[in-house]
PDB file of C-alpha atoms in Angstrom:
ATOM      1  CA  MET A 128    -102.551 -50.858 -22.491  1.00  0.00           C
ATOM      2  CA  PRO A 129    -100.768 -53.674 -24.404  1.00  0.00           C
ATOM      3  CA  ASP A 130     -97.255 -54.571 -23.398  1.00  0.00           C
ATOM      4  CA  PRO A 131     -95.021 -53.359 -26.320  1.00  0.00           C
ATOM      5  CA  VAL A 132     -92.571 -56.189 -25.687  1.00  0.00           C
ATOM      6  CA  SER A 133     -95.192 -58.939 -25.849  1.00  0.00           C
ATOM      7  CA  THR A 134     -96.842 -57.268 -28.872  1.00  0.00           C
ATOM      8  CA  ALA A 135     -93.555 -57.172 -30.773  1.00  0.00           C
ATOM      9  CA  SER A 136     -92.762 -60.782 -29.906  1.00  0.00           C
ATOM     10  CA  SER A 137     -96.072 -61.953 -31.364  1.00  0.00           C
ATOM     11  CA  HIS A 138     -94.972 -60.976 -34.847  1.00  0.00           C
ATOM     12  CA  ALA A 139     -92.415 -62.699 -37.044  1.00  0.00           C
ATOM     13  CA  PRO A 140     -88.939 -61.140 -36.827  1.00  0.00           C
ATOM     14  CA  MET A 141     -88.371 -58.367 -39.336  1.00  0.00           C
ATOM     15  CA  ARG A 142     -86.346 -59.507 -42.305  1.00  0.00           C
ATOM     16  CA  ILE A 143     -82.920 -57.889 -42.395  1.00  0.00           C
ATOM     17  CA  ARG A 144     -81.787 -57.117 -45.931  1.00  0.00           C
ATOM     18  CA  ALA A 145     -78.080 -57.299 -46.685  1.00  0.00           C
ATOM     19  CA  ARG A 146     -76.329 -56.651 -49.986  1.00  0.00           C
ATOM     20  CA  GLY A 147     -72.700 -57.166 -50.838  1.00  0.00           C
ATOM     21  CA  ARG A 148     -70.519 -54.362 -52.073  1.00  0.00           C
ATOM     22  CA  SER A 149     -66.989 -54.762 -53.380  1.00  0.00           C
ATOM     23  CA  PHE A 150     -64.287 -52.124 -53.122  1.00  0.00           C
ATOM     24  CA  LEU A 151     -60.807 -52.103 -54.604  1.00  0.00           C
ATOM     25  CA  ALA A 152     -58.135 -51.420 -51.984  1.00  0.00           C
ATOM     26  CA  LEU A 153     -54.734 -50.166 -53.066  1.00  0.00           C
ATOM     27  CA  VAL A 154     -51.633 -51.560 -51.347  1.00  0.00           C
ATOM     28  CA  LEU A 155     -48.675 -49.288 -50.601  1.00  0.00           C
ATOM     29  CA  SER A 156     -45.340 -51.004 -49.916  1.00  0.00           C
ATOM     30  CA  PRO A 157     -42.822 -48.477 -48.530  1.00  0.00           C
ATOM     31  CA  GLU A 158     -39.122 -49.065 -49.104  1.00  0.00           C
ATOM     32  CA  ALA A 159     -36.010 -47.727 -47.424  1.00  0.00           C
ATOM     33  CA  PRO A 160     -34.787 -45.059 -47.344  1.00  0.00           C
ATOM     34  CA  LEU A 161     -38.194 -43.773 -46.196  1.00  0.00           C
ATOM     35  CA  PRO A 162     -37.515 -40.045 -46.771  1.00  0.00           C
ATOM     36  CA  LEU A 163     -36.881 -40.748 -50.467  1.00  0.00           C
ATOM     37  CA  TRP A 164     -39.922 -43.031 -50.643  1.00  0.00           C
ATOM     38  CA  LEU A 165     -42.106 -40.277 -49.165  1.00  0.00           C
ATOM     39  CA  GLU A 166     -40.735 -37.851 -51.748  1.00  0.00           C
ATOM     40  CA  GLY A 167     -41.733 -40.349 -54.431  1.00  0.00           C
ATOM     41  CA  LEU A 168     -45.198 -40.627 -52.885  1.00  0.00           C
ATOM     42  CA  ASP A 169     -45.570 -36.836 -52.980  1.00  0.00           C
ATOM     43  CA  TYR A 170     -44.577 -36.850 -56.651  1.00  0.00           C
ATOM     44  CA  GLN A 171     -47.103 -39.536 -57.547  1.00  0.00           C
ATOM     45  CA  ILE A 172     -49.900 -37.849 -55.578  1.00  0.00           C
ATOM     46  CA  ALA A 173     -49.230 -34.605 -57.448  1.00  0.00           C
ATOM     47  CA  ARG A 174     -49.243 -36.327 -60.839  1.00  0.00           C
ATOM     48  CA  SER A 175     -52.003 -38.878 -60.390  1.00  0.00           C
ATOM     49  CA  GLY A 176     -54.858 -36.591 -59.471  1.00  0.00           C
ATOM     50  CA  GLY A 177     -57.394 -38.346 -57.271  1.00  0.00           C
ATOM     51  CA  LEU A 178     -55.851 -41.810 -57.265  1.00  0.00           C
ATOM     52  CA  PHE A 179     -55.702 -41.909 -53.458  1.00  0.00           C
ATOM     53  CA  THR A 180     -58.603 -39.540 -52.739  1.00  0.00           C
ATOM     54  CA  GLY A 181     -61.201 -41.412 -50.727  1.00  0.00           C
ATOM     55  CA  LYS A 182     -59.696 -44.773 -51.734  1.00  0.00           C
ATOM     56  CA  PRO A 183     -59.064 -47.475 -49.104  1.00  0.00           C
ATOM     57  CA  VAL A 184     -55.339 -48.202 -48.812  1.00  0.00           C
ATOM     58  CA  ILE A 185     -53.520 -51.069 -47.102  1.00  0.00           C
ATOM     59  CA  LEU A 186     -50.006 -50.394 -45.814  1.00  0.00           C
ATOM     60  CA  ASP A 187     -47.632 -53.315 -46.415  1.00  0.00           C
ATOM     61  CA  LEU A 188     -44.515 -53.239 -44.221  1.00  0.00           C
ATOM     62  CA  GLY A 189     -43.041 -56.352 -45.801  1.00  0.00           C
ATOM     63  CA  LEU A 190     -40.099 -54.497 -47.368  1.00  0.00           C
ATOM     64  CA  LEU A 191     -39.110 -52.852 -44.061  1.00  0.00           C
ATOM     65  CA  ASN A 192     -37.722 -54.093 -40.738  1.00  0.00           C
ATOM     66  CA  GLU A 193     -38.023 -52.952 -37.138  1.00  0.00           C
ATOM     67  CA  THR A 194     -34.858 -50.824 -37.331  1.00  0.00           C
ATOM     68  CA  THR A 195     -35.686 -48.967 -40.570  1.00  0.00           C
ATOM     69  CA  PRO A 196     -34.954 -45.252 -39.954  1.00  0.00           C
ATOM     70  CA  GLY A 197     -38.129 -43.142 -40.037  1.00  0.00           C
ATOM     71  CA  LEU A 198     -40.446 -46.083 -39.348  1.00  0.00           C
ATOM     72  CA  ALA A 199     -41.820 -44.575 -36.123  1.00  0.00           C
ATOM     73  CA  THR A 200     -43.450 -41.632 -37.954  1.00  0.00           C
ATOM     74  CA  LEU A 201     -44.300 -43.408 -41.218  1.00  0.00           C
ATOM     75  CA  LEU A 202     -48.007 -43.942 -40.534  1.00  0.00           C
ATOM     76  CA  ASP A 203     -48.531 -40.295 -39.562  1.00  0.00           C
ATOM     77  CA  ASP A 204     -46.426 -39.149 -42.514  1.00  0.00           C
ATOM     78  CA  ILE A 205     -48.674 -41.064 -44.918  1.00  0.00           C
ATOM     79  CA  ARG A 206     -51.945 -39.997 -43.288  1.00  0.00           C
ATOM     80  CA  ARG A 207     -50.904 -36.348 -43.403  1.00  0.00           C
ATOM     81  CA  ARG A 208     -50.849 -36.702 -47.188  1.00  0.00           C
ATOM     82  CA  GLY A 209     -54.547 -37.555 -47.202  1.00  0.00           C
ATOM     83  CA  VAL A 210     -54.038 -41.290 -47.723  1.00  0.00           C
ATOM     84  CA  ARG A 211     -56.703 -43.339 -45.939  1.00  0.00           C
ATOM     85  CA  ILE A 212     -55.113 -46.407 -44.324  1.00  0.00           C
ATOM     86  CA  ILE A 213     -57.682 -49.124 -43.559  1.00  0.00           C
ATOM     87  CA  GLY A 214     -55.305 -51.970 -42.780  1.00  0.00           C
ATOM     88  CA  ILE A 215     -51.662 -52.836 -42.119  1.00  0.00           C
ATOM     89  CA  GLU A 216     -49.959 -56.065 -43.133  1.00  0.00           C
ATOM     90  CA  GLY A 217     -46.415 -57.307 -42.945  1.00  0.00           C
ATOM     91  CA  GLY A 218     -44.194 -56.253 -40.080  1.00  0.00           C
ATOM     92  CA  SER A 219     -45.225 -56.724 -36.457  1.00  0.00           C
ATOM     93  CA  ARG A 220     -47.093 -54.769 -33.796  1.00  0.00           C
ATOM     94  CA  HIS A 221     -44.288 -55.800 -31.428  1.00  0.00           C
ATOM     95  CA  TRP A 222     -41.671 -53.721 -33.233  1.00  0.00           C
ATOM     96  CA  PRO A 223     -40.726 -50.919 -30.780  1.00  0.00           C
ATOM     97  CA  ALA A 224     -40.900 -48.265 -33.519  1.00  0.00           C
ATOM     98  CA  VAL A 225     -44.577 -48.999 -34.259  1.00  0.00           C
ATOM     99  CA  ALA A 226     -45.813 -49.892 -30.772  1.00  0.00           C
ATOM    100  CA  HIS A 227     -47.529 -46.486 -30.452  1.00  0.00           C
ATOM    101  CA  TRP A 228     -49.280 -46.675 -33.851  1.00  0.00           C
ATOM    102  CA  ASP A 229     -53.050 -46.570 -34.047  1.00  0.00           C
ATOM    103  CA  TRP A 230     -53.401 -49.866 -35.911  1.00  0.00           C
ATOM    104  CA  PRO A 231     -56.619 -50.384 -37.883  1.00  0.00           C
ATOM    105  CA  GLU A 232     -58.478 -53.636 -37.368  1.00  0.00           C
ATOM    106  CA  THR A 233     -57.060 -56.550 -39.353  1.00  0.00           C
ATOM    107  CA  LEU A 234     -58.828 -57.268 -42.656  1.00  0.00           C
ATOM    108  CA  ASP A 235     -59.109 -60.825 -43.926  1.00  0.00           C
ATOM    109  CA  GLY A 236     -60.116 -62.356 -47.241  1.00  0.00           C
ATOM    110  CA  GLY A 237     -58.462 -59.934 -49.629  1.00  0.00           C
ATOM    111  CA  ARG A 238     -57.438 -61.111 -53.084  1.00  0.00           C
ATOM    112  CA  PRO A 239     -54.346 -59.675 -54.819  1.00  0.00           C
ATOM    113  CA  ALA A 240     -55.362 -57.843 -57.993  1.00  0.00           C
ATOM    114  CA  GLY A 241     -51.955 -57.170 -59.519  1.00  0.00           C
ATOM    115  CA  GLU A 242     -49.954 -53.989 -59.781  1.00  0.00           C
ATOM    116  CA  VAL A 243     -51.975 -50.817 -60.304  1.00  0.00           C
ATOM    117  CA  GLU A 244     -50.735 -48.448 -62.974  1.00  0.00           C
ATOM    118  CA  ILE A 245     -50.427 -44.957 -61.498  1.00  0.00           C
ATOM    119  CA  PRO A 246     -51.444 -42.345 -64.081  1.00  0.00           C
ATOM    120  CA  GLU A 247     -48.822 -39.793 -65.050  1.00  0.00           C
ATOM    121  CA  ASP A 248     -51.132 -36.805 -65.137  1.00  0.00           C
ATOM    122  CA  PRO A 249     -54.236 -35.705 -63.228  1.00  0.00           C
ATOM    123  CA  ALA A 250     -56.492 -35.340 -66.242  1.00  0.00           C
ATOM    124  CA  VAL A 251     -59.302 -37.822 -66.729  1.00  0.00           C
ATOM    125  CA  SER A 252     -59.405 -39.265 -70.220  1.00  0.00           C
ATOM    126  CA  ALA A 253     -60.931 -36.727 -72.542  1.00  0.00           C
ATOM    127  CA  ALA A 254     -64.226 -37.648 -74.112  1.00  0.00           C
ATOM    128  CA  GLY A 255     -64.560 -37.934 -77.858  1.00  0.00           C
ATOM    129  CA  PRO A 256     -67.594 -36.913 -79.905  1.00  0.00           C
ATOM    130  CA  VAL A 257     -71.025 -37.563 -78.467  1.00  0.00           C
ATOM    131  CA  SER A 258     -73.229 -39.374 -80.946  1.00  0.00           C
ATOM    132  CA  GLY A 259     -76.987 -39.750 -81.091  1.00  0.00           C
ATOM    133  CA  GLY A 260     -78.728 -41.000 -77.958  1.00  0.00           C
ATOM    134  CA  GLY A 261     -76.182 -39.403 -75.643  1.00  0.00           C
ATOM    135  CA  THR A 262     -73.456 -41.998 -76.235  1.00  0.00           C
ATOM    136  CA  LEU A 263     -70.054 -40.998 -74.850  1.00  0.00           C
ATOM    137  CA  ILE A 264     -67.027 -42.172 -76.838  1.00  0.00           C
ATOM    138  CA  ILE A 265     -63.594 -42.387 -75.169  1.00  0.00           C
ATOM    139  CA  ASP A 266     -60.912 -42.841 -77.816  1.00  0.00           C
ATOM    140  CA  GLN A 267     -58.035 -43.786 -75.528  1.00  0.00           C
ATOM    141  CA  HIS A 268     -57.176 -46.034 -72.578  1.00  0.00           C
ATOM    142  CA  VAL A 269     -58.726 -45.374 -69.159  1.00  0.00           C
ATOM    143  CA  ARG A 270     -55.918 -45.655 -66.647  1.00  0.00           C
ATOM    144  CA  SER A 271     -55.779 -46.617 -62.973  1.00  0.00           C
ATOM    145  CA  GLY A 272     -57.347 -44.050 -60.678  1.00  0.00           C
ATOM    146  CA  GLN A 273     -59.464 -42.514 -63.430  1.00  0.00           C
ATOM    147  CA  SER A 274     -63.256 -42.517 -63.243  1.00  0.00           C
ATOM    148  CA  ILE A 275     -65.552 -41.930 -66.221  1.00  0.00           C
ATOM    149  CA  GLN A 276     -69.167 -41.148 -65.306  1.00  0.00           C
ATOM    150  CA  HIS A 277     -71.862 -40.631 -67.939  1.00  0.00           C
ATOM    151  CA  MET A 278     -75.486 -40.429 -66.819  1.00  0.00           C
ATOM    152  CA  GLN A 279     -77.053 -39.713 -70.239  1.00  0.00           C
ATOM    153  CA  GLY A 280     -76.566 -42.991 -72.096  1.00  0.00           C
ATOM    154  CA  ASP A 281     -73.986 -45.555 -73.191  1.00  0.00           C
ATOM    155  CA  VAL A 282     -70.203 -45.334 -72.870  1.00  0.00           C
ATOM    156  CA  ILE A 283     -67.890 -46.694 -75.577  1.00  0.00           C
ATOM    157  CA  ILE A 284     -64.192 -47.178 -74.756  1.00  0.00           C
ATOM    158  CA  LEU A 285     -62.024 -47.674 -77.836  1.00  0.00           C
ATOM    159  CA  GLY A 286     -59.030 -48.626 -75.690  1.00  0.00           C
ATOM    160  CA  SER A 287     -58.662 -50.680 -72.526  1.00  0.00           C
ATOM    161  CA  VAL A 288     -59.727 -50.054 -68.926  1.00  0.00           C
ATOM    162  CA  SER A 289     -56.893 -50.578 -66.436  1.00  0.00           C
ATOM    163  CA  SER A 290     -57.095 -52.171 -63.004  1.00  0.00           C
ATOM    164  CA  GLY A 291     -58.191 -49.504 -60.535  1.00  0.00           C
ATOM    165  CA  ALA A 292     -60.151 -47.527 -63.146  1.00  0.00           C
ATOM    166  CA  GLU A 293     -63.927 -47.150 -63.124  1.00  0.00           C
ATOM    167  CA  ILE A 294     -66.589 -46.645 -65.795  1.00  0.00           C
ATOM    168  CA  VAL A 295     -70.114 -45.630 -64.702  1.00  0.00           C
ATOM    169  CA  ALA A 296     -72.960 -45.286 -67.201  1.00  0.00           C
ATOM    170  CA  ALA A 297     -76.718 -44.903 -67.184  1.00  0.00           C
ATOM    171  CA  GLY A 298     -76.844 -47.173 -70.236  1.00  0.00           C
ATOM    172  CA  SER A 299     -74.553 -49.926 -71.491  1.00  0.00           C
ATOM    173  CA  ILE A 300     -70.739 -50.021 -71.488  1.00  0.00           C
ATOM    174  CA  HIS A 301     -68.718 -51.203 -74.507  1.00  0.00           C
ATOM    175  CA  VAL A 302     -64.966 -51.805 -74.117  1.00  0.00           C
ATOM    176  CA  TYR A 303     -63.134 -52.611 -77.340  1.00  0.00           C
ATOM    177  CA  GLY A 304     -59.947 -53.479 -75.485  1.00  0.00           C
ATOM    178  CA  THR A 305     -59.324 -55.271 -72.183  1.00  0.00           C
ATOM    179  CA  LEU A 306     -61.634 -54.534 -69.257  1.00  0.00           C
ATOM    180  CA  ARG A 307     -59.666 -54.949 -66.023  1.00  0.00           C
ATOM    181  CA  GLY A 308     -61.243 -52.285 -63.793  1.00  0.00           C
ATOM    182  CA  ARG A 309     -64.799 -51.703 -62.584  1.00  0.00           C
ATOM    183  CA  ALA A 310     -67.736 -51.304 -64.959  1.00  0.00           C
ATOM    184  CA  ILE A 311     -71.053 -50.091 -63.505  1.00  0.00           C
ATOM    185  CA  ALA A 312     -73.896 -49.882 -66.015  1.00  0.00           C
ATOM    186  CA  GLY A 313     -77.654 -49.389 -65.869  1.00  0.00           C
ATOM    187  CA  VAL A 314     -77.415 -46.718 -63.172  1.00  0.00           C
ATOM    188  CA  GLY A 315     -80.859 -45.370 -62.373  1.00  0.00           C
ATOM    189  CA  GLY A 316     -82.830 -48.536 -63.015  1.00  0.00           C
ATOM    190  CA  GLN A 317     -81.978 -49.389 -66.631  1.00  0.00           C
ATOM    191  CA  SER A 318     -81.915 -53.129 -66.027  1.00  0.00           C
ATOM    192  CA  GLN A 319     -81.725 -53.933 -69.752  1.00  0.00           C
ATOM    193  CA  SER A 320     -78.238 -52.402 -69.985  1.00  0.00           C
ATOM    194  CA  ARG A 321     -75.242 -54.639 -70.652  1.00  0.00           C
ATOM    195  CA  ILE A 322     -71.458 -54.580 -70.385  1.00  0.00           C
ATOM    196  CA  PHE A 323     -69.381 -55.752 -73.354  1.00  0.00           C
ATOM    197  CA  ALA A 324     -65.622 -56.330 -73.498  1.00  0.00           C
ATOM    198  CA  SER A 325     -63.307 -57.703 -76.157  1.00  0.00           C
ATOM    199  CA  ARG A 326     -61.276 -59.211 -73.323  1.00  0.00           C
ATOM    200  CA  MET A 327     -63.131 -59.663 -70.033  1.00  0.00           C
ATOM    201  CA  LEU A 328     -60.929 -59.473 -66.923  1.00  0.00           C
ATOM    202  CA  ALA A 329     -63.103 -57.143 -64.857  1.00  0.00           C
ATOM    203  CA  GLU A 330     -62.611 -56.642 -61.135  1.00  0.00           C
ATOM    204  CA  LEU A 331     -66.278 -55.767 -60.724  1.00  0.00           C
ATOM    205  CA  LEU A 332     -69.332 -55.734 -62.995  1.00  0.00           C
ATOM    206  CA  ALA A 333     -72.528 -54.049 -61.808  1.00  0.00           C
ATOM    207  CA  LEU A 334     -75.926 -53.735 -63.480  1.00  0.00           C
ATOM    208  CA  ASP A 335     -78.826 -51.840 -61.920  1.00  0.00           C
ATOM    209  CA  GLY A 336     -77.361 -52.282 -58.441  1.00  0.00           C
ATOM    210  CA  TYR A 337     -76.486 -55.994 -58.745  1.00  0.00           C
ATOM    211  CA  TYR A 338     -72.859 -56.986 -59.087  1.00  0.00           C
ATOM    212  CA  ALA A 339     -70.395 -59.769 -59.832  1.00  0.00           C
ATOM    213  CA  VAL A 340     -66.655 -59.894 -59.103  1.00  0.00           C
ATOM    214  CA  THR A 341     -63.874 -61.770 -60.838  1.00  0.00           C
ATOM    215  CA  GLU A 342     -64.475 -64.936 -58.834  1.00  0.00           C
ATOM    216  CA  ASP A 343     -68.069 -65.058 -60.109  1.00  0.00           C
ATOM    217  CA  ILE A 344     -66.954 -65.279 -63.750  1.00  0.00           C
ATOM    218  CA  ASP A 345     -66.471 -68.698 -65.334  1.00  0.00           C
ATOM    219  CA  PRO A 346     -62.673 -69.176 -65.664  1.00  0.00           C
ATOM    220  CA  ALA A 347     -63.271 -70.395 -69.230  1.00  0.00           C
ATOM    221  CA  ILE A 348     -64.674 -66.945 -70.090  1.00  0.00           C
ATOM    222  CA  LEU A 349     -61.982 -64.865 -68.360  1.00  0.00           C
ATOM    223  CA  GLY A 350     -59.778 -63.172 -70.928  1.00  0.00           C
ATOM    224  CA  GLN A 351     -62.260 -63.828 -73.727  1.00  0.00           C
ATOM    225  CA  ALA A 352     -64.765 -61.625 -75.548  1.00  0.00           C
ATOM    226  CA  ALA A 353     -67.800 -61.552 -73.269  1.00  0.00           C
ATOM    227  CA  GLN A 354     -70.880 -59.668 -72.165  1.00  0.00           C
ATOM    228  CA  ALA A 355     -72.564 -59.185 -68.788  1.00  0.00           C
ATOM    229  CA  ALA A 356     -76.344 -59.017 -68.523  1.00  0.00           C
ATOM    230  CA  LEU A 357     -78.878 -59.024 -65.687  1.00  0.00           C
ATOM    231  CA  ASP A 358     -80.894 -62.231 -65.356  1.00  0.00           C
ATOM    232  CA  GLU A 359     -83.437 -62.296 -62.506  1.00  0.00           C
ATOM    233  CA  ASP A 360     -81.382 -60.192 -60.084  1.00  0.00           C
ATOM    234  CA  ARG A 361     -78.154 -61.937 -61.014  1.00  0.00           C
ATOM    235  CA  VAL A 362     -75.313 -60.666 -63.179  1.00  0.00           C
ATOM    236  CA  ARG A 363     -74.468 -63.348 -65.725  1.00  0.00           C
ATOM    237  CA  VAL A 364     -71.301 -63.232 -67.826  1.00  0.00           C
ATOM    238  CA  LEU A 365     -71.544 -65.012 -71.169  1.00  0.00           C
ATOM    239  CA  PRO A 366     -69.169 -65.356 -74.134  1.00  0.00           C
ATOM    240  CA  LEU A 367     -69.859 -63.247 -77.177  1.00  0.00           C
ATOM    241  CA  PRO A 368     -70.794 -65.159 -80.341  1.00  0.00           C
ATOM    242  CA  ALA A 369     -67.772 -65.848 -82.537  1.00  0.00           C
TER     243      ALA A 369
END
């Protein structure tokens, strides 16, 4: 009977496939007095729908100090509200008030993405008329925390897409304003799909499972009218013809 160890070692090592995936993390920066800040958090959670639901959140203690009243229970107070804390920055583990906290592992390499606009109501932007071919038309802005998903064709946004918002489409995505959030097109294998924006400032662009983030876009194209297309398993962002 062959030795399974020697048999396995006679073959080339199995190739391990790895793919990148980018997520937008929100940063919460509590301020004193903490009871009033928590009341404000409750208000925003009630009015912003699913902004924090399932989203990774980093807690920034930079506006607090080790003697801030209520600091000892702050992490538990936030988690009880369904907010998922994946990292803590600012402050110090050596502060007596936080010594008992269950600190998540430190995350490195994050890039600030600017202030996220918290929507004032829980409703996702209402869809406009659906034209031929299953195209979905959104005739207003898509705000932070909102997610538009359309698996029957293209999506057309007549307004802008805010940072922290997400558009998902089986076909192409057309944004007639500024695209700051995430645009995911070609879901389900439609590799010919594209993403168009009158002003391209996207946090993430994805086509048929391949993606590019802001750093992958030529700085000369950022803020300009541009399109994203798939070219041999790579998302390329090109200026639109004048």
